[in-house]
C-alpha positions as protocol buffer text, in pm:
chain_id: "A"
residue {
  index: 1
  type: MET
  ca { x: 1278 y: -1758 z: 1808 }
}
residue {
  index: 2
  type: VAL
  ca { x: 1253 y: -1516 z: 1553 }
}
residue {
  index: 3
  type: GLU
  ca { x: 1410 y: -1172 z: 1590 }
}
residue {
  index: 4
  type: VAL
  ca { x: 1159 y: -872 z: 1502 }
}
residue {
  index: 5
  type: PRO
  ca { x: 1398 y: -603 z: 1280 }
}
residue {
  index: 6
  type: ARG
  ca { x: 1455 y: -271 z: 1486 }
}
residue {
  index: 7
  type: ALA
  ca { x: 1338 y: -76 z: 1171 }
}
residue {
  index: 8
  type: PHE
  ca { x: 972 y: -268 z: 1188 }
}
residue {
  index: 9
  type: ARG
  ca { x: 958 y: -188 z: 1560 }
}
residue {
  index: 10
  type: ASP
  ca { x: 1072 y: 187 z: 1496 }
}
residue {
  index: 11
  type: MET
  ca { x: 744 y: 214 z: 1215 }
}
residue {
  index: 12
  type: PRO
  ca { x: 578 y: 546 z: 1265 }
}
residue {
  index: 13
  type: ARG
  ca { x: 231 y: 371 z: 1310 }
}
residue {
  index: 14
  type: TRP
  ca { x: 342 y: 218 z: 1658 }
}
residue {
  index: 15
  type: TRP
  ca { x: 411 y: 560 z: 1803 }
}
residue {
  index: 16
  type: THR
  ca { x: 57 y: 614 z: 1906 }
}
residue {
  index: 17
  type: ASP
  ca { x: -52 y: 237 z: 1892 }
}
residue {
  index: 18
  type: ALA
  ca { x: -67 y: 106 z: 2266 }
}
residue {
  index: 19
  type: ALA
  ca { x: -200 y: -208 z: 2143 }
}
residue {
  index: 20
  type: GLY
  ca { x: 47 y: -244 z: 1806 }
}
residue {
  index: 21
  type: ARG
  ca { x: 381 y: -206 z: 2042 }
}
residue {
  index: 22
  type: ALA
  ca { x: 250 y: -481 z: 2256 }
}
residue {
  index: 23
  type: TRP
  ca { x: 180 y: -659 z: 1958 }
}
residue {
  index: 24
  type: VAL
  ca { x: 530 y: -628 z: 1821 }
}
residue {
  index: 25
  type: ASP
  ca { x: 683 y: -718 z: 2191 }
}
residue {
  index: 26
  type: GLU
  ca { x: 484 y: -1046 z: 2164 }
}
residue {
  index: 27
  type: LEU
  ca { x: 561 y: -1138 z: 1772 }
}
residue {
  index: 28
  type: PRO
  ca { x: 826 y: -1391 z: 1874 }
}
residue {
  index: 29
  type: GLN
  ca { x: 606 y: -1592 z: 2079 }
}
residue {
  index: 30
  type: LEU
  ca { x: 324 y: -1529 z: 1795 }
}
residue {
  index: 31
  type: VAL
  ca { x: 518 y: -1667 z: 1522 }
}
residue {
  index: 32
  type: ALA
  ca { x: 654 y: -1982 z: 1701 }
}
residue {
  index: 33
  type: ALA
  ca { x: 241 y: -2065 z: 1781 }
}
residue {
  index: 34
  type: GLN
  ca { x: 125 y: -1989 z: 1426 }
}
residue {
  index: 35
  type: CYS
  ca { x: 464 y: -2213 z: 1338 }
}
residue {
  index: 36
  type: ALA
  ca { x: 336 y: -2538 z: 1545 }
}
residue {
  index: 37
  type: ARG
  ca { x: 4 y: -2488 z: 1425 }
}
residue {
  index: 38
  type: TRP
  ca { x: 72 y: -2472 z: 1041 }
}
residue {
  index: 39
  type: ARG
  ca { x: 382 y: -2726 z: 1129 }
}
residue {
  index: 40
  type: LEU
  ca { x: 655 y: -2469 z: 970 }
}
residue {
  index: 41
  type: GLU
  ca { x: 979 y: -2442 z: 1041 }
}
residue {
  index: 42
  type: SER
  ca { x: 1167 y: -2058 z: 1055 }
}
residue {
  index: 43
  type: ASP
  ca { x: 1381 y: -2057 z: 732 }
}
residue {
  index: 44
  type: GLY
  ca { x: 1527 y: -1705 z: 777 }
}
residue {
  index: 45
  type: ALA
  ca { x: 1559 y: -1394 z: 895 }
}
residue {
  index: 46
  type: ALA
  ca { x: 1213 y: -1164 z: 930 }
}
residue {
  index: 47
  type: MET
  ca { x: 1103 y: -942 z: 683 }
}
residue {
  index: 48
  type: HIS
  ca { x: 829 y: -646 z: 691 }
}
residue {
  index: 49
  type: GLY
  ca { x: 627 y: -372 z: 560 }
}
residue {
  index: 50
  type: SER
  ca { x: 502 y: -93 z: 745 }
}
residue {
  index: 51
  type: ASN
  ca { x: 238 y: -300 z: 917 }
}
residue {
  index: 52
  type: ALA
  ca { x: 273 y: -660 z: 914 }
}
residue {
  index: 53
  type: LEU
  ca { x: 611 y: -884 z: 973 }
}
residue {
  index: 54
  type: VAL
  ca { x: 700 y: -1136 z: 722 }
}
residue {
  index: 55
  type: VAL
  ca { x: 891 y: -1469 z: 801 }
}
residue {
  index: 56
  type: PRO
  ca { x: 1050 y: -1718 z: 567 }
}
residue {
  index: 57
  type: VAL
  ca { x: 918 y: -2071 z: 669 }
}
residue {
  index: 58
  type: ARG
  ca { x: 955 y: -2398 z: 510 }
}
residue {
  index: 59
  type: ARG
  ca { x: 749 y: -2728 z: 564 }
}
residue {
  index: 60
  type: GLY
  ca { x: 943 y: -3011 z: 450 }
}
residue {
  index: 61
  type: GLY
  ca { x: 1039 y: -2957 z: 139 }
}
residue {
  index: 62
  type: GLN
  ca { x: 831 y: -2660 z: 56 }
}
residue {
  index: 63
  type: ARG
  ca { x: 909 y: -2298 z: 123 }
}
residue {
  index: 64
  type: PHE
  ca { x: 610 y: -2030 z: 168 }
}
residue {
  index: 65
  type: ALA
  ca { x: 594 y: -1694 z: 370 }
}
residue {
  index: 66
  type: LEU
  ca { x: 435 y: -1628 z: 704 }
}
residue {
  index: 67
  type: ARG
  ca { x: 243 y: -1298 z: 749 }
}
residue {
  index: 68
  type: LEU
  ca { x: 137 y: -1211 z: 1059 }
}
residue {
  index: 69
  type: ALA
  ca { x: -74 y: -855 z: 1084 }
}
residue {
  index: 70
  type: PRO
  ca { x: -124 y: -636 z: 1406 }
}
residue {
  index: 71
  type: PRO
  ca { x: -453 y: -590 z: 1582 }
}
residue {
  index: 72
  type: GLY
  ca { x: -685 y: -406 z: 1365 }
}
residue {
  index: 73
  type: ASP
  ca { x: -585 y: -497 z: 1018 }
}
residue {
  index: 74
  type: ASP
  ca { x: -856 y: -650 z: 804 }
}
residue {
  index: 75
  type: VAL
  ca { x: -655 y: -956 z: 732 }
}
residue {
  index: 76
  type: GLU
  ca { x: -999 y: -1106 z: 576 }
}
residue {
  index: 77
  type: ALA
  ca { x: -940 y: -832 z: 353 }
}
residue {
  index: 78
  type: VAL
  ca { x: -616 y: -926 z: 241 }
}
residue {
  index: 79
  type: ALA
  ca { x: -706 y: -1273 z: 138 }
}
residue {
  index: 80
  type: GLU
  ca { x: -1016 y: -1185 z: -28 }
}
residue {
  index: 81
  type: ALA
  ca { x: -770 y: -900 z: -251 }
}
residue {
  index: 82
  type: LEU
  ca { x: -549 y: -1255 z: -282 }
}
residue {
  index: 83
  type: ARG
  ca { x: -812 y: -1452 z: -406 }
}
residue {
  index: 84
  type: VAL
  ca { x: -969 y: -1229 z: -657 }
}
residue {
  index: 85
  type: TRP
  ca { x: -647 y: -1137 z: -803 }
}
residue {
  index: 86
  type: ARG
  ca { x: -506 y: -1522 z: -832 }
}
residue {
  index: 87
  type: GLY
  ca { x: -344 y: -1552 z: -1151 }
}
residue {
  index: 88
  type: HIS
  ca { x: -312 y: -1190 z: -1235 }
}
residue {
  index: 89
  type: GLY
  ca { x: 38 y: -1098 z: -1094 }
}
residue {
  index: 90
  type: VAL
  ca { x: 43 y: -1127 z: -729 }
}
residue {
  index: 91
  type: VAL
  ca { x: 116 y: -1352 z: -474 }
}
residue {
  index: 92
  type: ASP
  ca { x: -65 y: -1687 z: -442 }
}
residue {
  index: 93
  type: LEU
  ca { x: -269 y: -1741 z: -75 }
}
residue {
  index: 94
  type: ILE
  ca { x: -166 y: -2056 z: 68 }
}
residue {
  index: 95
  type: ASP
  ca { x: -355 y: -2063 z: 386 }
}
residue {
  index: 96
  type: VAL
  ca { x: -559 y: -1824 z: 608 }
}
residue {
  index: 97
  type: ASP
  ca { x: -619 y: -1788 z: 984 }
}
residue {
  index: 98
  type: LEU
  ca { x: -829 y: -1517 z: 1066 }
}
residue {
  index: 99
  type: ALA
  ca { x: -821 y: -1562 z: 1444 }
}
residue {
  index: 100
  type: THR
  ca { x: -452 y: -1536 z: 1456 }
}
residue {
  index: 101
  type: ARG
  ca { x: -459 y: -1284 z: 1185 }
}
residue {
  index: 102
  type: ALA
  ca { x: -191 y: -1532 z: 998 }
}
residue {
  index: 103
  type: LEU
  ca { x: -163 y: -1563 z: 592 }
}
residue {
  index: 104
  type: LEU
  ca { x: 68 y: -1868 z: 436 }
}
residue {
  index: 105
  type: LEU
  ca { x: 186 y: -1713 z: 71 }
}
residue {
  index: 106
  type: ASP
  ca { x: 359 y: -1857 z: -139 }
}
residue {
  index: 107
  type: ARG
  ca { x: 727 y: -2030 z: -179 }
}
residue {
  index: 108
  type: LEU
  ca { x: 991 y: -1776 z: -133 }
}
residue {
  index: 109
  type: ASP
  ca { x: 1199 y: -1926 z: -377 }
}
residue {
  index: 110
  type: ARG
  ca { x: 984 y: -1787 z: -675 }
}
residue {
  index: 111
  type: LEU
  ca { x: 1005 y: -1445 z: -614 }
}
residue {
  index: 112
  type: ASP
  ca { x: 1350 y: -1252 z: -546 }
}
residue {
  index: 113
  type: ARG
  ca { x: 1332 y: -1066 z: -193 }
}
residue {
  index: 114
  type: ARG
  ca { x: 1632 y: -857 z: -294 }
}
residue {
  index: 115
  type: ARG
  ca { x: 1480 y: -708 z: -616 }
}
residue {
  index: 116
  type: SER
  ca { x: 1203 y: -514 z: -626 }
}
residue {
  index: 117
  type: LEU
  ca { x: 1065 y: -234 z: -828 }
}
residue {
  index: 118
  type: ALA
  ca { x: 1215 y: 24 z: -609 }
}
residue {
  index: 119
  type: ALA
  ca { x: 1553 y: -84 z: -785 }
}
residue {
  index: 120
  type: LEU
  ca { x: 1459 y: 51 z: -1145 }
}
residue {
  index: 121
  type: PRO
  ca { x: 1470 y: 394 z: -1253 }
}
residue {
  index: 122
  type: PRO
  ca { x: 1134 y: 620 z: -1142 }
}
residue {
  index: 123
  type: VAL
  ca { x: 1025 y: 646 z: -1499 }
}
residue {
  index: 124
  type: ASP
  ca { x: 1078 y: 294 z: -1573 }
}
residue {
  index: 125
  type: ALA
  ca { x: 879 y: 169 z: -1220 }
}
residue {
  index: 126
  type: VAL
  ca { x: 616 y: 409 z: -1274 }
}
residue {
  index: 127
  type: ALA
  ca { x: 537 y: 264 z: -1594 }
}
residue {
  index: 128
  type: GLU
  ca { x: 579 y: -82 z: -1473 }
}
residue {
  index: 129
  type: LEU
  ca { x: 315 y: 33 z: -1189 }
}
residue {
  index: 130
  type: ALA
  ca { x: 92 y: 170 z: -1451 }
}
residue {
  index: 131
  type: GLU
  ca { x: 75 y: -178 z: -1630 }
}
residue {
  index: 132
  type: ILE
  ca { x: -12 y: -355 z: -1292 }
}
residue {
  index: 133
  type: ALA
  ca { x: -301 y: -144 z: -1253 }
}
residue {
  index: 134
  type: ARG
  ca { x: -415 y: -176 z: -1585 }
}
residue {
  index: 135
  type: ARG
  ca { x: -371 y: -576 z: -1517 }
}
residue {
  index: 136
  type: LEU
  ca { x: -553 y: -541 z: -1199 }
}
residue {
  index: 137
  type: ALA
  ca { x: -828 y: -388 z: -1345 }
}
residue {
  index: 138
  type: VAL
  ca { x: -1068 y: -684 z: -1338 }
}
residue {
  index: 139
  type: PRO
  ca { x: -1434 y: -732 z: -1250 }
}
residue {
  index: 140
  type: VAL
  ca { x: -1474 y: -749 z: -860 }
}
residue {
  index: 141
  type: PRO
  ca { x: -1722 y: -791 z: -638 }
}
residue {
  index: 142
  type: THR
  ca { x: -1983 y: -526 z: -558 }
}
residue {
  index: 143
  type: SER
  ca { x: -1948 y: -574 z: -219 }
}
residue {
  index: 144
  type: VAL
  ca { x: -1611 y: -423 z: -231 }
}
residue {
  index: 145
  type: ARG
  ca { x: -1522 y: -96 z: -70 }
}
residue {
  index: 146
  type: THR
  ca { x: -1513 y: 191 z: -345 }
}
residue {
  index: 147
  type: THR
  ca { x: -1285 y: 495 z: -428 }
}
residue {
  index: 148
  type: ALA
  ca { x: -1562 y: 694 z: -435 }
}
residue {
  index: 149
  type: ALA
  ca { x: -1723 y: 596 z: -61 }
}
residue {
  index: 150
  type: ILE
  ca { x: -1334 y: 689 z: 21 }
}
residue {
  index: 151
  type: ALA
  ca { x: -1333 y: 1008 z: -178 }
}
residue {
  index: 152
  type: SER
  ca { x: -1696 y: 1119 z: 4 }
}
residue {
  index: 153
  type: GLU
  ca { x: -1518 y: 1026 z: 341 }
}
residue {
  index: 154
  type: GLU
  ca { x: -1186 y: 1203 z: 226 }
}
residue {
  index: 155
  type: ALA
  ca { x: -1428 y: 1555 z: 159 }
}
residue {
  index: 156
  type: GLU
  ca { x: -1612 y: 1556 z: 492 }
}
residue {
  index: 157
  type: ARG
  ca { x: -1268 y: 1489 z: 651 }
}
residue {
  index: 158
  type: PHE
  ca { x: -1097 y: 1788 z: 442 }
}
residue {
  index: 159
  type: ARG
  ca { x: -1452 y: 2031 z: 561 }
}
residue {
  index: 160
  type: ARG
  ca { x: -1386 y: 1919 z: 918 }
}
residue {
  index: 161
  type: GLU
  ca { x: -1025 y: 2040 z: 887 }
}
residue {
  index: 162
  type: ARG
  ca { x: -1125 y: 2337 z: 756 }
}
residue {
  index: 163
  type: ALA
  ca { x: -1334 y: 2443 z: 1008 }
}
residue {
  index: 164
  type: THR
  ca { x: -1099 y: 2363 z: 1291 }
}
residue {
  index: 165
  type: GLY
  ca { x: -884 y: 2703 z: 1114 }
}
residue {
  index: 166
  type: ALA
  ca { x: -599 y: 2460 z: 1181 }
}
residue {
  index: 167
  type: GLY
  ca { x: -471 y: 2587 z: 837 }
}
residue {
  index: 168
  type: ARG
  ca { x: -182 y: 2317 z: 787 }
}
residue {
  index: 169
  type: SER
  ca { x: -233 y: 2382 z: 438 }
}
residue {
  index: 170
  type: PRO
  ca { x: -334 y: 2625 z: 151 }
}
residue {
  index: 171
  type: HIS
  ca { x: -488 y: 2396 z: -59 }
}
residue {
  index: 172
  type: LEU
  ca { x: -771 y: 2251 z: 145 }
}
residue {
  index: 173
  type: ASP
  ca { x: -998 y: 2387 z: -87 }
}
residue {
  index: 174
  type: ALA
  ca { x: -828 y: 2308 z: -382 }
}
residue {
  index: 175
  type: ALA
  ca { x: -877 y: 1895 z: -157 }
}
residue {
  index: 176
  type: ILE
  ca { x: -1240 y: 1915 z: -95 }
}
residue {
  index: 177
  type: ALA
  ca { x: -1333 y: 2043 z: -436 }
}
residue {
  index: 178
  type: CYS
  ca { x: -1131 y: 1728 z: -611 }
}
residue {
  index: 179
  type: ALA
  ca { x: -1244 y: 1503 z: -360 }
}
residue {
  index: 180
  type: GLN
  ca { x: -1624 y: 1606 z: -396 }
}
residue {
  index: 181
  type: ASP
  ca { x: -1553 y: 1553 z: -742 }
}
residue {
  index: 182
  type: LEU
  ca { x: -1396 y: 1214 z: -735 }
}
residue {
  index: 183
  type: ALA
  ca { x: -1762 y: 1085 z: -479 }
}
residue {
  index: 184
  type: SER
  ca { x: -1920 y: 1048 z: -797 }
}
residue {
  index: 185
  type: GLY
  ca { x: -1838 y: 819 z: -1102 }
}
residue {
  index: 186
  type: GLY
  ca { x: -1542 y: 617 z: -914 }
}
residue {
  index: 187
  type: ASP
  ca { x: -1783 y: 317 z: -815 }
}
residue {
  index: 188
  type: GLY
  ca { x: -1728 y: 133 z: -1147 }
}
residue {
  index: 189
  type: PRO
  ca { x: -1674 y: -282 z: -1191 }
}
residue {
  index: 190
  type: LEU
  ca { x: -1314 y: -334 z: -1184 }
}
residue {
  index: 191
  type: GLY
  ca { x: -1040 y: -380 z: -902 }
}
residue {
  index: 192
  type: VAL
  ca { x: -783 y: -107 z: -785 }
}
residue {
  index: 193
  type: ASN
  ca { x: -514 y: -148 z: -569 }
}
residue {
  index: 194
  type: GLY
  ca { x: -496 y: 55 z: -299 }
}
residue {
  index: 195
  type: ASP
  ca { x: -165 y: 12 z: -188 }
}
residue {
  index: 196
  type: LEU
  ca { x: 22 y: 78 z: -494 }
}
residue {
  index: 197
  type: HIS
  ca { x: 404 y: 139 z: -497 }
}
residue {
  index: 198
  type: ALA
  ca { x: 762 y: 2 z: -606 }
}
residue {
  index: 199
  type: ASP
  ca { x: 829 y: -172 z: -269 }
}
residue {
  index: 200
  type: GLN
  ca { x: 537 y: -360 z: -296 }
}
residue {
  index: 201
  type: VAL
  ca { x: 611 y: -539 z: -599 }
}
residue {
  index: 202
  type: LEU
  ca { x: 896 y: -813 z: -647 }
}
residue {
  index: 203
  type: ALA
  ca { x: 1068 y: -974 z: -944 }
}
residue {
  index: 204
  type: GLY
  ca { x: 957 y: -1348 z: -1001 }
}
residue {
  index: 205
  type: PRO
  ca { x: 954 y: -1591 z: -1253 }
}
residue {
  index: 206
  type: ALA
  ca { x: 628 y: -1464 z: -1435 }
}
residue {
  index: 207
  type: GLY
  ca { x: 751 y: -1103 z: -1385 }
}
residue {
  index: 208
  type: TRP
  ca { x: 682 y: -846 z: -1175 }
}
residue {
  index: 209
  type: THR
  ca { x: 447 y: -975 z: -889 }
}
residue {
  index: 210
  type: VAL
  ca { x: 246 y: -765 z: -610 }
}
residue {
  index: 211
  type: VAL
  ca { x: 272 y: -899 z: -275 }
}
residue {
  index: 212
  type: ASP
  ca { x: 61 y: -706 z: -40 }
}
residue {
  index: 213
  type: PRO
  ca { x: -213 y: -554 z: -248 }
}
residue {
  index: 214
  type: VAL
  ca { x: -513 y: -366 z: -86 }
}
residue {
  index: 215
  type: LEU
  ca { x: -858 y: -425 z: -323 }
}
residue {
  index: 216
  type: LEU
  ca { x: -1096 y: -159 z: -394 }
}
residue {
  index: 217
  type: ARG
  ca { x: -1317 y: -80 z: -680 }
}
residue {
  index: 218
  type: GLY
  ca { x: -1351 y: 205 z: -886 }
}
residue {
  index: 219
  type: ASP
  ca { x: -1082 y: 450 z: -1041 }
}
residue {
  index: 220
  type: LEU
  ca { x: -756 y: 293 z: -1123 }
}
residue {
  index: 221
  type: GLU
  ca { x: -608 y: 617 z: -1066 }
}
residue {
  index: 222
  type: TYR
  ca { x: -674 y: 613 z: -711 }
}
residue {
  index: 223
  type: ASP
  ca { x: -337 y: 557 z: -569 }
}
residue {
  index: 224
  type: LEU
  ca { x: -119 y: 746 z: -807 }
}
residue {
  index: 225
  type: GLY
  ca { x: -26 y: 1004 z: -547 }
}
residue {
  index: 226
  type: ARG
  ca { x: 150 y: 737 z: -345 }
}
residue {
  index: 227
  type: VAL
  ca { x: 357 y: 637 z: -650 }
}
residue {
  index: 228
  type: LEU
  ca { x: 474 y: 947 z: -694 }
}
residue {
  index: 229
  type: TRP
  ca { x: 558 y: 1063 z: -326 }
}
residue {
  index: 230
  type: THR
  ca { x: 760 y: 731 z: -295 }
}
residue {
  index: 231
  type: ARG
  ca { x: 974 y: 809 z: -560 }
}
residue {
  index: 232
  type: GLY
  ca { x: 931 y: 1222 z: -539 }
}
residue {
  index: 233
  type: ASP
  ca { x: 1278 y: 1288 z: -363 }
}
residue {
  index: 234
  type: GLU
  ca { x: 1453 y: 1094 z: -711 }
}
residue {
  index: 235
  type: ALA
  ca { x: 1309 y: 1384 z: -943 }
}
residue {
  index: 236
  type: SER
  ca { x: 1501 y: 1691 z: -915 }
}
residue {
  index: 237
  type: ASP
  ca { x: 1233 y: 1944 z: -1007 }
}
residue {
  index: 238
  type: ASP
  ca { x: 894 y: 1958 z: -1053 }
}
residue {
  index: 239
  type: ASP
  ca { x: 846 y: 1917 z: -1437 }
}
residue {
  index: 240
  type: THR
  ca { x: 1018 y: 1549 z: -1325 }
}
residue {
  index: 241
  type: VAL
  ca { x: 756 y: 1539 z: -1086 }
}
residue {
  index: 242
  type: THR
  ca { x: 502 y: 1612 z: -1373 }
}
residue {
  index: 243
  type: ARG
  ca { x: 659 y: 1393 z: -1628 }
}
residue {
  index: 244
  type: LEU
  ca { x: 618 y: 1073 z: -1383 }
}
residue {
  index: 245
  type: PHE
  ca { x: 256 y: 1181 z: -1341 }
}
residue {
  index: 246
  type: ASP
  ca { x: 235 y: 1177 z: -1726 }
}
residue {
  index: 247
  type: VAL
  ca { x: 409 y: 814 z: -1769 }
}
residue {
  index: 248
  type: PHE
  ca { x: 154 y: 640 z: -1521 }
}
residue {
  index: 249
  type: VAL
  ca { x: -180 y: 849 z: -1704 }
}
residue {
  index: 250
  type: GLU
  ca { x: -60 y: 760 z: -2035 }
}
residue {
  index: 251
  type: ARG
  ca { x: 26 y: 408 z: -1969 }
}
residue {
  index: 252
  type: ALA
  ca { x: -286 y: 304 z: -1754 }
}
residue {
  index: 253
  type: GLY
  ca { x: -502 y: 503 z: -2019 }
}
residue {
  index: 254
  type: VAL
  ca { x: -673 y: 685 z: -1703 }
}
residue {
  index: 255
  type: PRO
  ca { x: -829 y: 1049 z: -1752 }
}
residue {
  index: 256
  type: ARG
  ca { x: -566 y: 1273 z: -1651 }
}
residue {
  index: 257
  type: GLU
  ca { x: -805 y: 1540 z: -1492 }
}
residue {
  index: 258
  type: ARG
  ca { x: -918 y: 1278 z: -1254 }
}
residue {
  index: 259
  type: ALA
  ca { x: -585 y: 1161 z: -1202 }
}
residue {
  index: 260
  type: ARG
  ca { x: -481 y: 1509 z: -1089 }
}
residue {
  index: 261
  type: ARG
  ca { x: -742 y: 1513 z: -863 }
}
residue {
  index: 262
  type: TRP
  ca { x: -663 y: 1192 z: -705 }
}
residue {
  index: 263
  type: VAL
  ca { x: -317 y: 1296 z: -644 }
}
residue {
  index: 264
  type: VAL
  ca { x: -440 y: 1630 z: -490 }
}
residue {
  index: 265
  type: THR
  ca { x: -689 y: 1402 z: -263 }
}
residue {
  index: 266
  type: ARG
  ca { x: -448 y: 1122 z: -140 }
}
residue {
  index: 267
  type: SER
  ca { x: -168 y: 1382 z: -82 }
}
residue {
  index: 268
  type: MET
  ca { x: -375 y: 1602 z: 128 }
}
residue {
  index: 269
  type: SER
  ca { x: -512 y: 1276 z: 335 }
}
residue {
  index: 270
  type: TYR
  ca { x: -137 y: 1146 z: 375 }
}
residue {
  index: 271
  type: LEU
  ca { x: -44 y: 1491 z: 481 }
}
residue {
  index: 272
  type: LEU
  ca { x: -319 y: 1535 z: 772 }
}
residue {
  index: 273
  type: TRP
  ca { x: -247 y: 1188 z: 877 }
}
residue {
  index: 274
  type: GLY
  ca { x: 135 y: 1224 z: 874 }
}
residue {
  index: 275
  type: LEU
  ca { x: 119 y: 1539 z: 1083 }
}
residue {
  index: 276
  type: ASP
  ca { x: -111 y: 1418 z: 1313 }
}
residue {
  index: 277
  type: HIS
  ca { x: 111 y: 1111 z: 1370 }
}
residue {
  index: 278
  type: GLY
  ca { x: 435 y: 1325 z: 1395 }
}
residue {
  index: 279
  type: LEU
  ca { x: 610 y: 1241 z: 1071 }
}
residue {
  index: 280
  type: THR
  ca { x: 861 y: 1475 z: 938 }
}
residue {
  index: 281
  type: GLU
  ca { x: 988 y: 1353 z: 599 }
}
residue {
  index: 282
  type: ASP
  ca { x: 626 y: 1235 z: 417 }
}
residue {
  index: 283
  type: PRO
  ca { x: 450 y: 1535 z: 502 }
}
residue {
  index: 284
  type: VAL
  ca { x: 707 y: 1747 z: 277 }
}
residue {
  index: 285
  type: ARG
  ca { x: 645 y: 1537 z: -6 }
}
residue {
  index: 286
  type: CYS
  ca { x: 307 y: 1569 z: 27 }
}
residue {
  index: 287
  type: ARG
  ca { x: 341 y: 1940 z: 50 }
}
residue {
  index: 288
  type: ARG
  ca { x: 519 y: 1913 z: -301 }
}
residue {
  index: 289
  type: LEU
  ca { x: 266 y: 1718 z: -482 }
}
residue {
  index: 290
  type: LEU
  ca { x: -10 y: 1962 z: -374 }
}
residue {
  index: 291
  type: ASP
  ca { x: 187 y: 2253 z: -480 }
}
residue {
  index: 292
  type: VAL
  ca { x: 254 y: 2082 z: -795 }
}
residue {
  index: 293
  type: PHE
  ca { x: -110 y: 1986 z: -860 }
}
residue {
  index: 294
  type: ALA
  ca { x: -349 y: 2169 z: -633 }
}
């Protein structure tokens, strides 16, 4: 039986998700059942991100990664992202089982699980993420969800927050204005990774490889806020945070003001989510970005 890492059991997303906690408890049996379906054998310790478990597996002499997602995750969308971006520096999709929310991914021996972009200094990592964002900016189906639609939803969410009088951020009015502006013009034809950060990019024989992208369409600067809050603790002062922002804008070739608005919008969104779910560290990071960019 595969052992579920304690760090995965302790992820914040399960704190208020009873169905998710039950799924985590059942994972050893679910992994064993999926291995039987696909004639796989476990081949190492399980890994994880924020929501999915990934198990090294093999079939004969071939090595793969088995990814299992929790109830409610849109596995079909993950599979579509991997298909759309095949050949553009993302991990290859080998097979999918939507009923069990399982993906079989490219051979692990082609990727270095011990070396992600997080190992690079912040400036270098941000520059590489900007290049990855440009590489993934290819035409995608018009059915793909747009960043403009997300901005419109966030603007409405922020207005509801203001109406409650909770007062959890002095930058709420600025975030509403930014999101309203982004709701127009962010529906272009190019692909956007909606989960852009250094831990999701591993070293491979052909260069840096994205392992768990989220397919959106529109502004490729959409997730710059996440890029910054995941490396912000390594920035000693606000000028360094601004420098990381500048590096991404320059290397990705995106509009500076629109990028600033996305940082404000995404930081406010995650701040409110984090407070609602009892997080203590990430809200501090989001408030810092809001102080700098709002």
